[in-house]
mmCIF file of C-alpha atoms in Angstrom:
data_model
loop_
_atom_site.group_PDB
_atom_site.id
_atom_site.type_symbol
_atom_site.label_atom_id
_atom_site.label_comp_id
_atom_site.label_asym_id
_atom_site.label_seq_id
_atom_site.Cartn_x
_atom_site.Cartn_y
_atom_site.Cartn_z
ATOM 1 C CA MET W 188 9.655 9.310 -12.606
ATOM 2 C CA THR W 189 12.680 7.220 -11.715
ATOM 3 C CA LYS W 190 12.149 3.624 -12.752
ATOM 4 C CA PHE W 191 11.609 1.309 -9.768
ATOM 5 C CA HIS W 192 9.281 -1.200 -11.441
ATOM 6 C CA GLU W 193 8.982 -2.659 -14.900
ATOM 7 C CA ASP W 194 5.884 -0.881 -16.188
ATOM 8 C CA GLU W 195 5.996 2.822 -15.369
ATOM 9 C CA THR W 196 2.426 3.285 -16.594
ATOM 10 C CA LYS W 197 1.026 1.160 -13.747
ATOM 11 C CA THR W 198 0.157 2.980 -10.537
ATOM 12 C CA HIS W 199 -0.242 -0.186 -8.463
ATOM 13 C CA VAL W 200 2.294 -3.020 -8.501
ATOM 14 C CA ALA W 201 2.406 -6.165 -6.364
ATOM 15 C CA THR W 202 5.423 -6.511 -4.077
ATOM 16 C CA ASN W 203 8.315 -8.620 -5.338
ATOM 17 C CA PRO W 204 8.328 -11.750 -3.120
ATOM 18 C CA ASP W 205 12.141 -11.706 -3.080
ATOM 19 C CA ILE W 206 11.933 -8.696 -0.737
ATOM 20 C CA TRP W 207 10.423 -10.864 2.020
ATOM 21 C CA GLN W 208 13.496 -12.979 2.828
ATOM 22 C CA GLY W 209 15.213 -13.781 6.096
ATOM 23 C CA ARG W 210 16.454 -16.331 8.566
ATOM 24 C CA ILE W 211 14.426 -19.499 9.186
ATOM 25 C CA ASP W 212 14.681 -21.194 12.595
ATOM 26 C CA ALA W 213 12.978 -24.453 11.675
ATOM 27 C CA GLU W 214 14.064 -26.118 14.916
ATOM 28 C CA ASP W 215 11.812 -23.742 16.904
ATOM 29 C CA GLY W 216 8.626 -24.400 14.930
ATOM 30 C CA ASP W 217 5.883 -21.785 15.187
ATOM 31 C CA ALA W 218 7.693 -20.081 18.071
ATOM 32 C CA GLY W 219 10.610 -19.257 15.788
ATOM 33 C CA MET W 220 8.654 -17.445 13.093
ATOM 34 C CA ARG W 221 9.692 -14.129 11.550
ATOM 35 C CA PHE W 222 7.805 -11.523 9.567
ATOM 36 C CA HIS W 223 8.859 -12.852 6.168
ATOM 37 C CA GLN W 224 7.269 -16.211 7.027
ATOM 38 C CA LYS W 225 3.918 -14.716 8.036
ATOM 39 C CA VAL W 226 3.179 -12.196 5.295
ATOM 40 C CA THR W 227 0.712 -13.006 2.497
ATOM 41 C CA LEU W 228 1.297 -11.137 -0.757
ATOM 42 C CA VAL W 229 -1.747 -9.842 -2.602
ATOM 43 C CA ASN W 230 -1.002 -10.287 -6.302
ATOM 44 C CA THR W 231 -3.487 -8.068 -8.099
ATOM 45 C CA ASP W 232 -3.511 -4.736 -9.871
ATOM 46 C CA ASN W 233 -6.979 -3.967 -8.531
ATOM 47 C CA PRO W 234 -7.971 -2.802 -5.058
ATOM 48 C CA LEU W 235 -7.489 -5.555 -2.492
ATOM 49 C CA PRO W 236 -9.481 -8.694 -3.375
ATOM 50 C CA GLU W 237 -11.979 -10.945 -1.667
ATOM 51 C CA GLN W 238 -8.989 -12.735 -0.152
ATOM 52 C CA LEU W 239 -9.147 -10.197 2.676
ATOM 53 C CA THR W 240 -12.817 -10.691 3.567
ATOM 54 C CA ASN W 241 -13.397 -11.202 7.300
ATOM 55 C CA GLN W 242 -9.703 -11.749 8.013
ATOM 56 C CA ALA W 243 -9.534 -8.799 10.437
ATOM 57 C CA GLY W 244 -5.800 -8.508 9.918
ATOM 58 C CA VAL W 245 -3.301 -5.795 9.038
ATOM 59 C CA VAL W 246 -2.627 -4.698 5.464
ATOM 60 C CA LEU W 247 0.724 -3.163 4.521
ATOM 61 C CA LEU W 248 0.720 -0.801 1.559
ATOM 62 C CA GLY W 249 3.601 1.100 0.000
ATOM 63 C CA PHE W 250 3.357 4.652 -1.326
ATOM 64 C CA ALA W 251 6.430 4.840 -3.545
ATOM 65 C CA CYS W 252 6.342 8.536 -4.284
ATOM 66 C CA ASP W 253 8.358 11.641 -3.592
ATOM 67 C CA GLU W 254 6.778 13.951 -6.151
ATOM 68 C CA GLY W 255 5.430 15.953 -3.199
ATOM 69 C CA VAL W 256 8.911 16.259 -1.710
ATOM 70 C CA LYS W 257 10.248 17.475 -5.053
ATOM 71 C CA ARG W 258 7.492 20.097 -5.278
ATOM 72 C CA ASN W 259 8.301 21.169 -1.716
ATOM 73 C CA LYS W 260 11.946 21.704 -2.709
ATOM 74 C CA GLY W 261 13.133 18.834 -0.528
ATOM 75 C CA ARG W 262 15.715 16.103 -1.073
ATOM 76 C CA VAL W 263 14.183 13.388 -3.246
ATOM 77 C CA GLY W 264 14.720 9.673 -2.693
ATOM 78 C CA ALA W 265 11.749 8.604 -0.547
ATOM 79 C CA VAL W 266 10.249 6.834 -3.576
ATOM 80 C CA GLN W 267 12.634 3.935 -2.817
ATOM 81 C CA ALA W 268 11.664 3.670 0.846
ATOM 82 C CA PRO W 269 8.709 1.217 1.047
ATOM 83 C CA ASP W 270 10.601 -1.847 -0.192
ATOM 84 C CA LEU W 271 13.658 -1.048 1.927
ATOM 85 C CA ILE W 272 11.483 -0.778 5.040
ATOM 86 C CA ARG W 273 9.955 -4.133 4.100
ATOM 87 C CA LYS W 274 13.442 -5.655 3.809
ATOM 88 C CA ALA W 275 14.381 -4.335 7.245
ATOM 89 C CA LEU W 276 11.101 -5.643 8.671
ATOM 90 C CA ALA W 277 11.318 -9.071 7.014
ATOM 91 C CA ASN W 278 13.780 -10.645 9.453
ATOM 92 C CA THR W 279 12.250 -9.297 12.663
ATOM 93 C CA ALA W 280 10.776 -11.817 15.087
ATOM 94 C CA TRP W 281 7.042 -12.511 15.019
ATOM 95 C CA HIS W 282 5.250 -11.896 18.343
ATOM 96 C CA HIS W 283 1.937 -10.839 16.836
ATOM 97 C CA GLY W 284 -0.536 -13.651 17.276
ATOM 98 C CA CYS W 285 -1.409 -16.961 18.907
ATOM 99 C CA LEU W 286 -3.435 -20.094 18.164
ATOM 100 C CA GLU W 287 -6.495 -18.600 19.880
ATOM 101 C CA ARG W 288 -6.184 -15.343 17.986
ATOM 102 C CA PRO W 289 -4.218 -15.737 14.739
ATOM 103 C CA ALA W 290 -2.777 -12.641 13.138
ATOM 104 C CA HIS W 291 -3.184 -12.154 9.387
ATOM 105 C CA LEU W 292 -0.633 -9.905 7.697
ATOM 106 C CA PHE W 293 -1.128 -8.924 4.064
ATOM 107 C CA ASP W 294 1.159 -6.995 1.716
ATOM 108 C CA GLY W 295 -1.001 -5.061 -0.730
ATOM 109 C CA GLY W 296 1.856 -3.833 -2.942
ATOM 110 C CA ASN W 297 3.065 -0.371 -3.916
ATOM 111 C CA ILE W 298 1.260 2.645 -5.320
ATOM 112 C CA TYR W 299 3.466 4.691 -7.660
ATOM 113 C CA CYS W 300 3.176 8.243 -8.939
ATOM 114 C CA CYS W 301 3.156 8.189 -12.750
ATOM 115 C CA ASP W 302 3.917 11.222 -14.919
ATOM 116 C CA THR W 303 4.078 13.516 -11.848
ATOM 117 C CA ASP W 304 0.309 13.048 -11.371
ATOM 118 C CA LEU W 305 0.384 13.303 -7.586
ATOM 119 C CA ALA W 306 -3.374 13.662 -7.100
ATOM 120 C CA SER W 307 -4.093 10.440 -9.000
ATOM 121 C CA SER W 308 -1.568 8.462 -6.979
ATOM 122 C CA GLN W 309 -3.043 9.801 -3.736
ATOM 123 C CA LYS W 310 -6.516 8.826 -4.921
ATOM 124 C CA GLU W 311 -5.243 5.349 -5.822
ATOM 125 C CA LEU W 312 -3.802 5.011 -2.325
ATOM 126 C CA ALA W 313 -7.097 6.196 -0.829
ATOM 127 C CA ASN W 314 -9.024 3.519 -2.708
ATOM 128 C CA HIS W 315 -6.750 0.735 -1.439
ATOM 129 C CA VAL W 316 -6.925 2.023 2.135
ATOM 130 C CA GLU W 317 -10.709 2.193 1.915
ATOM 131 C CA VAL W 318 -11.078 -1.365 0.590
ATOM 132 C CA ALA W 319 -8.786 -2.773 3.287
ATOM 133 C CA LEU W 320 -10.732 -0.976 6.032
ATOM 134 C CA ASN W 321 -14.067 -2.026 4.549
ATOM 135 C CA LYS W 322 -12.900 -5.624 4.897
ATOM 136 C CA GLN W 323 -12.292 -5.153 8.645
ATOM 137 C CA ASN W 324 -8.523 -4.794 8.422
ATOM 138 C CA LYS W 325 -6.254 -2.175 9.943
ATOM 139 C CA VAL W 326 -3.822 -0.463 7.564
ATOM 140 C CA ILE W 327 -0.188 0.638 7.699
ATOM 141 C CA VAL W 328 1.188 2.613 4.743
ATOM 142 C CA LEU W 329 4.922 2.919 4.129
ATOM 143 C CA GLY W 330 5.998 6.108 2.372
ATOM 144 C CA GLY W 331 7.094 7.975 0.464
ATOM 145 C CA GLY W 332 6.933 11.677 1.187
ATOM 146 C CA HIS W 333 4.429 13.154 3.611
ATOM 147 C CA GLU W 334 2.051 13.772 0.726
ATOM 148 C CA ILE W 335 1.078 10.225 1.744
ATOM 149 C CA ALA W 336 -1.144 11.754 4.438
ATOM 150 C CA TRP W 337 -3.661 13.199 1.988
ATOM 151 C CA GLY W 338 -4.102 9.794 0.354
ATOM 152 C CA THR W 339 -4.331 7.889 3.640
ATOM 153 C CA PHE W 340 -6.861 10.302 5.127
ATOM 154 C CA GLN W 341 -9.059 10.240 2.028
ATOM 155 C CA GLY W 342 -9.198 6.444 2.285
ATOM 156 C CA LEU W 343 -10.163 6.599 5.956
ATOM 157 C CA ALA W 344 -12.806 9.247 5.243
ATOM 158 C CA GLN W 345 -14.294 7.194 2.391
ATOM 159 C CA HIS W 346 -14.473 4.159 4.681
ATOM 160 C CA LEU W 347 -16.191 6.083 7.472
ATOM 161 C CA GLN W 348 -18.694 7.535 5.028
ATOM 162 C CA ASN W 349 -19.537 3.930 4.088
ATOM 163 C CA VAL W 350 -19.840 3.034 7.782
ATOM 164 C CA GLY W 351 -22.215 5.939 8.260
ATOM 165 C CA MET W 352 -24.480 4.535 5.556
ATOM 166 C CA SER W 353 -24.460 1.008 7.036
ATOM 167 C CA SER W 354 -26.571 -0.384 9.850
ATOM 168 C CA ASP W 355 -23.627 -1.735 11.856
ATOM 169 C CA ILE W 356 -22.940 1.383 13.889
ATOM 170 C CA SER W 357 -23.222 0.104 17.441
ATOM 171 C CA ASP W 358 -19.632 1.010 18.307
ATOM 172 C CA ILE W 359 -19.838 4.635 17.197
ATOM 173 C CA ARG W 360 -20.363 7.170 19.950
ATOM 174 C CA THR W 361 -21.364 10.257 17.993
ATOM 175 C CA ASP W 362 -23.299 11.261 14.878
ATOM 176 C CA VAL W 363 -22.285 8.674 12.271
ATOM 177 C CA ASN W 364 -22.491 11.291 9.544
ATOM 178 C CA LYS W 365 -19.864 13.396 11.327
ATOM 179 C CA PRO W 366 -17.196 10.986 12.587
ATOM 180 C CA LYS W 367 -14.633 12.543 14.905
ATOM 181 C CA ILE W 368 -11.240 11.554 13.531
ATOM 182 C CA GLY W 369 -8.176 12.386 15.573
ATOM 183 C CA ILE W 370 -5.061 12.938 13.461
ATOM 184 C CA ILE W 371 -1.842 12.528 15.451
ATOM 185 C CA ASN W 372 1.272 13.572 13.580
ATOM 186 C CA PHE W 373 4.781 13.172 14.976
ATOM 187 C CA ASP W 374 6.593 15.694 12.825
ATOM 188 C CA ALA W 375 9.075 18.554 12.862
ATOM 189 C CA HIS W 376 6.747 20.378 10.440
ATOM 190 C CA PHE W 377 3.068 21.334 10.480
ATOM 191 C CA ASP W 378 2.674 20.531 6.755
ATOM 192 C CA LEU W 379 -0.077 23.162 6.584
ATOM 193 C CA ARG W 380 1.365 25.108 3.660
ATOM 194 C CA THR W 381 -0.889 27.121 1.375
ATOM 195 C CA TYR W 382 -1.892 25.570 -1.937
ATOM 196 C CA SER W 383 -3.971 26.861 -4.847
ATOM 197 C CA PRO W 384 -7.157 25.064 -5.958
ATOM 198 C CA ASP W 385 -5.846 24.801 -9.532
ATOM 199 C CA ASP W 386 -2.643 23.151 -8.241
ATOM 200 C CA GLN W 387 -0.629 25.532 -10.428
ATOM 201 C CA GLN W 388 0.574 28.690 -8.683
ATOM 202 C CA TYR W 389 1.006 26.973 -5.316
ATOM 203 C CA PRO W 390 0.926 23.231 -6.044
ATOM 204 C CA THR W 391 0.062 20.619 -3.457
ATOM 205 C CA SER W 392 3.135 18.915 -2.035
ATOM 206 C CA SER W 393 4.550 17.110 0.967
ATOM 207 C CA GLY W 394 4.083 20.386 2.826
ATOM 208 C CA THR W 395 0.331 20.770 2.230
ATOM 209 C CA PRO W 396 -1.480 17.529 3.252
ATOM 210 C CA PHE W 397 -2.945 18.683 6.550
ATOM 211 C CA ASN W 398 -4.185 21.919 5.019
ATOM 212 C CA GLN W 399 -5.854 19.762 2.347
ATOM 213 C CA ILE W 400 -7.363 17.573 5.076
ATOM 214 C CA SER W 401 -8.588 20.657 6.937
ATOM 215 C CA GLN W 402 -10.333 21.941 3.805
ATOM 216 C CA HIS W 403 -11.816 18.483 3.158
ATOM 217 C CA CYS W 404 -13.193 18.279 6.694
ATOM 218 C CA GLN W 405 -14.733 21.725 6.288
ATOM 219 C CA GLN W 406 -16.439 20.628 3.070
ATOM 220 C CA LEU W 407 -17.824 17.517 4.792
ATOM 221 C CA GLY W 408 -18.915 19.405 7.895
ATOM 222 C CA TRP W 409 -16.490 17.393 10.059
ATOM 223 C CA ASP W 410 -14.322 18.690 12.878
ATOM 224 C CA PHE W 411 -10.611 19.027 12.122
ATOM 225 C CA ASN W 412 -8.899 17.386 15.096
ATOM 226 C CA TYR W 413 -5.173 17.653 14.443
ATOM 227 C CA ALA W 414 -2.328 17.148 16.922
ATOM 228 C CA CYS W 415 1.217 17.804 15.731
ATOM 229 C CA LEU W 416 3.939 16.717 18.141
ATOM 230 C CA GLY W 417 7.621 17.580 17.786
ATOM 231 C CA VAL W 418 7.295 20.820 15.828
ATOM 232 C CA SER W 419 10.537 22.689 15.228
ATOM 233 C CA ARG W 420 9.982 26.421 15.556
ATOM 234 C CA ALA W 421 13.164 26.983 13.561
ATOM 235 C CA SER W 422 11.680 25.033 10.635
ATOM 236 C CA ASN W 423 8.169 26.560 10.541
ATOM 237 C CA THR W 424 7.416 30.177 9.671
ATOM 238 C CA GLN W 425 5.256 32.553 11.686
ATOM 239 C CA ALA W 426 2.575 32.147 9.018
ATOM 240 C CA LEU W 427 2.372 28.400 9.712
ATOM 241 C CA PHE W 428 2.118 28.907 13.477
ATOM 242 C CA THR W 429 -0.618 31.500 12.913
ATOM 243 C CA LEU W 430 -2.589 29.134 10.688
ATOM 244 C CA ALA W 431 -2.155 26.292 13.193
ATOM 245 C CA ASP W 432 -3.624 28.541 15.898
ATOM 246 C CA GLN W 433 -6.512 29.587 13.646
ATOM 247 C CA LEU W 434 -7.328 25.929 12.899
ATOM 248 C CA GLY W 435 -7.189 24.969 16.568
ATOM 249 C CA VAL W 436 -4.276 22.575 16.103
ATOM 250 C CA HIS W 437 -2.940 20.972 19.272
ATOM 251 C CA TYR W 438 0.821 21.225 18.906
ATOM 252 C CA ARG W 439 3.903 20.873 21.039
ATOM 253 C CA GLU W 440 7.422 21.810 20.018
ATOM 254 C CA ASP W 441 10.384 19.462 19.952
ATOM 255 C CA HIS W 442 11.873 20.750 23.226
ATOM 256 C CA GLN W 443 8.493 20.279 24.934
ATOM 257 C CA LEU W 444 8.738 16.521 24.310
ATOM 258 C CA ALA W 445 11.826 16.118 26.493
ATOM 259 C CA SER W 446 11.624 13.335 29.076
ATOM 260 C CA TYR W 447 10.907 15.660 32.014
ATOM 261 C CA HIS W 448 7.801 16.990 30.191
ATOM 262 C CA LEU W 449 6.411 13.592 29.215
ATOM 263 C CA ALA W 450 3.873 13.220 32.017
ATOM 264 C CA ASP W 451 2.174 16.455 30.941
ATOM 265 C CA ARG W 452 2.370 15.535 27.244
ATOM 266 C CA ILE W 453 0.839 12.098 27.846
ATOM 267 C CA ALA W 454 -2.008 13.637 29.844
ATOM 268 C CA GLU W 455 -2.707 16.181 27.086
ATOM 269 C CA LEU W 456 -2.591 13.550 24.379
ATOM 270 C CA SER W 457 -4.866 11.250 26.350
ATOM 271 C CA GLU W 458 -7.426 14.066 26.627
ATOM 272 C CA PHE W 459 -7.188 14.669 22.874
ATOM 273 C CA ILE W 460 -7.756 10.953 22.217
ATOM 274 C CA GLU W 461 -10.699 10.802 24.616
ATOM 275 C CA ASN W 462 -12.543 13.403 22.552
ATOM 276 C CA VAL W 463 -12.385 11.546 19.219
ATOM 277 C CA ASP W 464 -13.841 8.300 17.903
ATOM 278 C CA TYR W 465 -11.120 7.168 15.491
ATOM 279 C CA LEU W 466 -7.379 7.690 15.237
ATOM 280 C CA TYR W 467 -5.086 8.183 12.274
ATOM 281 C CA LEU W 468 -1.413 8.027 13.285
ATOM 282 C CA THR W 469 1.224 9.457 10.977
ATOM 283 C CA ILE W 470 4.948 9.563 11.734
ATOM 284 C CA ASP W 471 7.330 11.718 9.745
ATOM 285 C CA ILE W 472 10.743 10.189 10.363
ATOM 286 C CA ASP W 473 12.293 13.676 10.360
ATOM 287 C CA VAL W 474 10.778 14.219 13.818
ATOM 288 C CA PHE W 475 13.796 12.343 15.189
ATOM 289 C CA SER W 476 17.228 13.926 15.498
ATOM 290 C CA ALA W 477 19.589 13.515 12.561
ATOM 291 C CA SER W 478 21.813 11.328 14.732
ATOM 292 C CA THR W 479 18.928 8.864 15.167
ATOM 293 C CA ALA W 480 17.465 9.203 11.666
ATOM 294 C CA PRO W 481 20.045 10.504 9.171
ATOM 295 C CA GLY W 482 18.159 9.153 6.158
ATOM 296 C CA VAL W 483 15.336 11.672 5.783
ATOM 297 C CA SER W 484 14.360 14.366 3.322
ATOM 298 C CA ALA W 485 14.799 17.169 5.905
ATOM 299 C CA PRO W 486 17.135 16.190 8.782
ATOM 300 C CA ALA W 487 16.475 17.703 12.216
ATOM 301 C CA ALA W 488 19.217 19.484 14.137
ATOM 302 C CA ARG W 489 17.447 18.892 17.455
ATOM 303 C CA GLY W 490 14.591 16.473 16.981
ATOM 304 C CA VAL W 491 12.792 14.237 19.460
ATOM 305 C CA SER W 492 14.152 11.102 21.095
ATOM 306 C CA LEU W 493 12.838 7.658 20.216
ATOM 307 C CA GLU W 494 12.101 7.091 23.916
ATOM 308 C CA SER W 495 9.777 10.103 24.017
ATOM 309 C CA VAL W 496 7.924 9.038 20.870
ATOM 310 C CA GLU W 497 7.560 5.483 22.224
ATOM 311 C CA ALA W 498 6.044 6.817 25.453
ATOM 312 C CA LEU W 499 3.561 8.976 23.533
ATOM 313 C CA LEU W 500 2.586 6.086 21.274
ATOM 314 C CA GLN W 501 1.274 4.056 24.202
ATOM 315 C CA PRO W 502 -1.965 6.026 24.810
ATOM 316 C CA ILE W 503 -2.607 5.824 21.052
ATOM 317 C CA PHE W 504 -2.126 2.055 21.064
ATOM 318 C CA ASP W 505 -4.272 1.619 24.188
ATOM 319 C CA ALA W 506 -7.190 3.835 23.111
ATOM 320 C CA LYS W 507 -10.551 2.042 22.965
ATOM 321 C CA ASN W 508 -14.045 3.219 22.079
ATOM 322 C CA THR W 509 -17.172 2.500 24.103
ATOM 323 C CA ALA W 510 -17.518 -0.937 22.496
ATOM 324 C CA GLY W 511 -13.966 -1.861 23.495
ATOM 325 C CA HIS W 512 -12.610 -1.614 19.951
ATOM 326 C CA SER W 513 -9.323 0.085 19.173
ATOM 327 C CA LYS W 514 -9.627 3.650 17.952
ATOM 328 C CA LEU W 515 -6.482 3.288 15.822
ATOM 329 C CA LEU W 516 -7.538 2.312 12.292
ATOM 330 C CA VAL W 517 -4.721 3.534 10.064
ATOM 331 C CA ALA W 518 -1.100 4.601 10.361
ATOM 332 C CA ASP W 519 1.613 5.645 7.965
ATOM 333 C CA LEU W 520 5.315 6.475 7.992
ATOM 334 C CA ALA W 521 6.772 9.196 5.802
ATOM 335 C CA GLU W 522 9.974 10.817 4.586
ATOM 336 C CA TYR W 523 12.477 7.991 4.989
ATOM 337 C CA ASN W 524 15.092 8.775 2.320
ATOM 338 C CA PRO W 525 17.517 5.904 1.633
ATOM 339 C CA ASN W 526 19.849 8.175 -0.358
ATOM 340 C CA PHE W 527 21.068 9.731 2.888
ATOM 341 C CA ASP W 528 20.865 6.763 5.243
ATOM 342 C CA ILE W 529 23.903 5.408 7.109
ATOM 343 C CA ASP W 530 24.250 1.625 7.433
ATOM 344 C CA ASN W 531 20.453 1.265 7.021
ATOM 345 C CA GLN W 532 20.040 2.929 10.420
ATOM 346 C CA THR W 533 16.898 4.838 9.437
ATOM 347 C CA ALA W 534 15.415 1.851 7.613
ATOM 348 C CA ARG W 535 15.730 -0.192 10.799
ATOM 349 C CA LEU W 536 14.101 2.618 12.801
ATOM 350 C CA ALA W 537 11.171 2.769 10.362
ATOM 351 C CA ALA W 538 10.874 -1.020 10.470
ATOM 352 C CA ARG W 539 10.839 -1.046 14.278
ATOM 353 C CA LEU W 540 8.093 1.581 14.329
ATOM 354 C CA THR W 541 6.130 -0.522 11.841
ATOM 355 C CA TRP W 542 6.718 -3.574 14.063
ATOM 356 C CA ASP W 543 5.420 -1.686 17.125
ATOM 357 C CA ILE W 544 2.356 -0.318 15.336
ATOM 358 C CA SER W 545 1.440 -3.658 13.784
ATOM 359 C CA ARG W 546 1.775 -5.463 17.106
ATOM 360 C CA ALA W 547 -0.524 -2.917 18.756
ATOM 361 C CA MET W 548 -3.049 -3.339 15.940
ATOM 362 C CA PHE W 549 -3.010 -7.121 16.274
ATOM 363 C CA LYS W 550 -3.428 -6.977 20.046
ATOM 364 C CA SER W 551 -6.489 -4.738 19.758
ATOM 365 C CA LYS W 552 -9.921 -5.726 18.484
#
């Protein structure tokens, strides 16, 4: 593993406070605040502490790993991404809370992949996601390769299993032992590749997370509700399309997300959201065209416009359950690769998406 922190044997490392730096407009008081002035760093090697209890805020986590990308024969470099996204986010203006409803933003540090042990790093991520959700926070994870999805989903599943065993279930519409999670993935790829149980012949990678999630849902007796938006037919084999059809995946190709199709896409997505209880949003930055996002592991020749993705994010942000609570619990961003970025263009895109998602999470209950 390339060295990005002092102790390479540690899988969880607190964020360096020097990353959260930016302009200070002292003359404007609270109205002039920026992200770097609002974030609280969690300095612990253990899963998030009691500091988060009852804060009902948003926790940022980093998944500094591209072992899955390497296994998937992609261009490595995403391991550096979480801190660079933080740097791009640090100086953005704060519009996320008010005196009546303060917004609490926590940085829970980075999870690293040590000694190529991808499964352990994903499990570590899952545990941090679970603890943050158990303490009534929403979670945004900054990747890292798209192997991040298997870790994020495991954390959400562990949390919902805990919810199912608790008595506070008044906001859950269906059988608490079978929560209906809607996975919405903006991605040029299905990431449904075949993997072998022994992780040897066909190892898990950045191309397998949603197949892993499908198998996990089957084991738990849960429905697999997966929507993949922005798929490139040129980048996915017939075998992947066949498997997506067999699994009942709702997918739309990149050209089907053009502006003149958006009304239909929004209606379809809204119907998908209506039929689930919780939402997990994952954005692979390679869904955008290479001109918009040059710094990715697998650049897209066509891609999807930022305007189309923004329009499709709105029904996700607005989705509420029967108790009026937001359905969106967790989100992550994957595949930003600083090695191929141009003038931090892709870092700023990832930061803006993080800004949008966090604002939506703070505005919701």
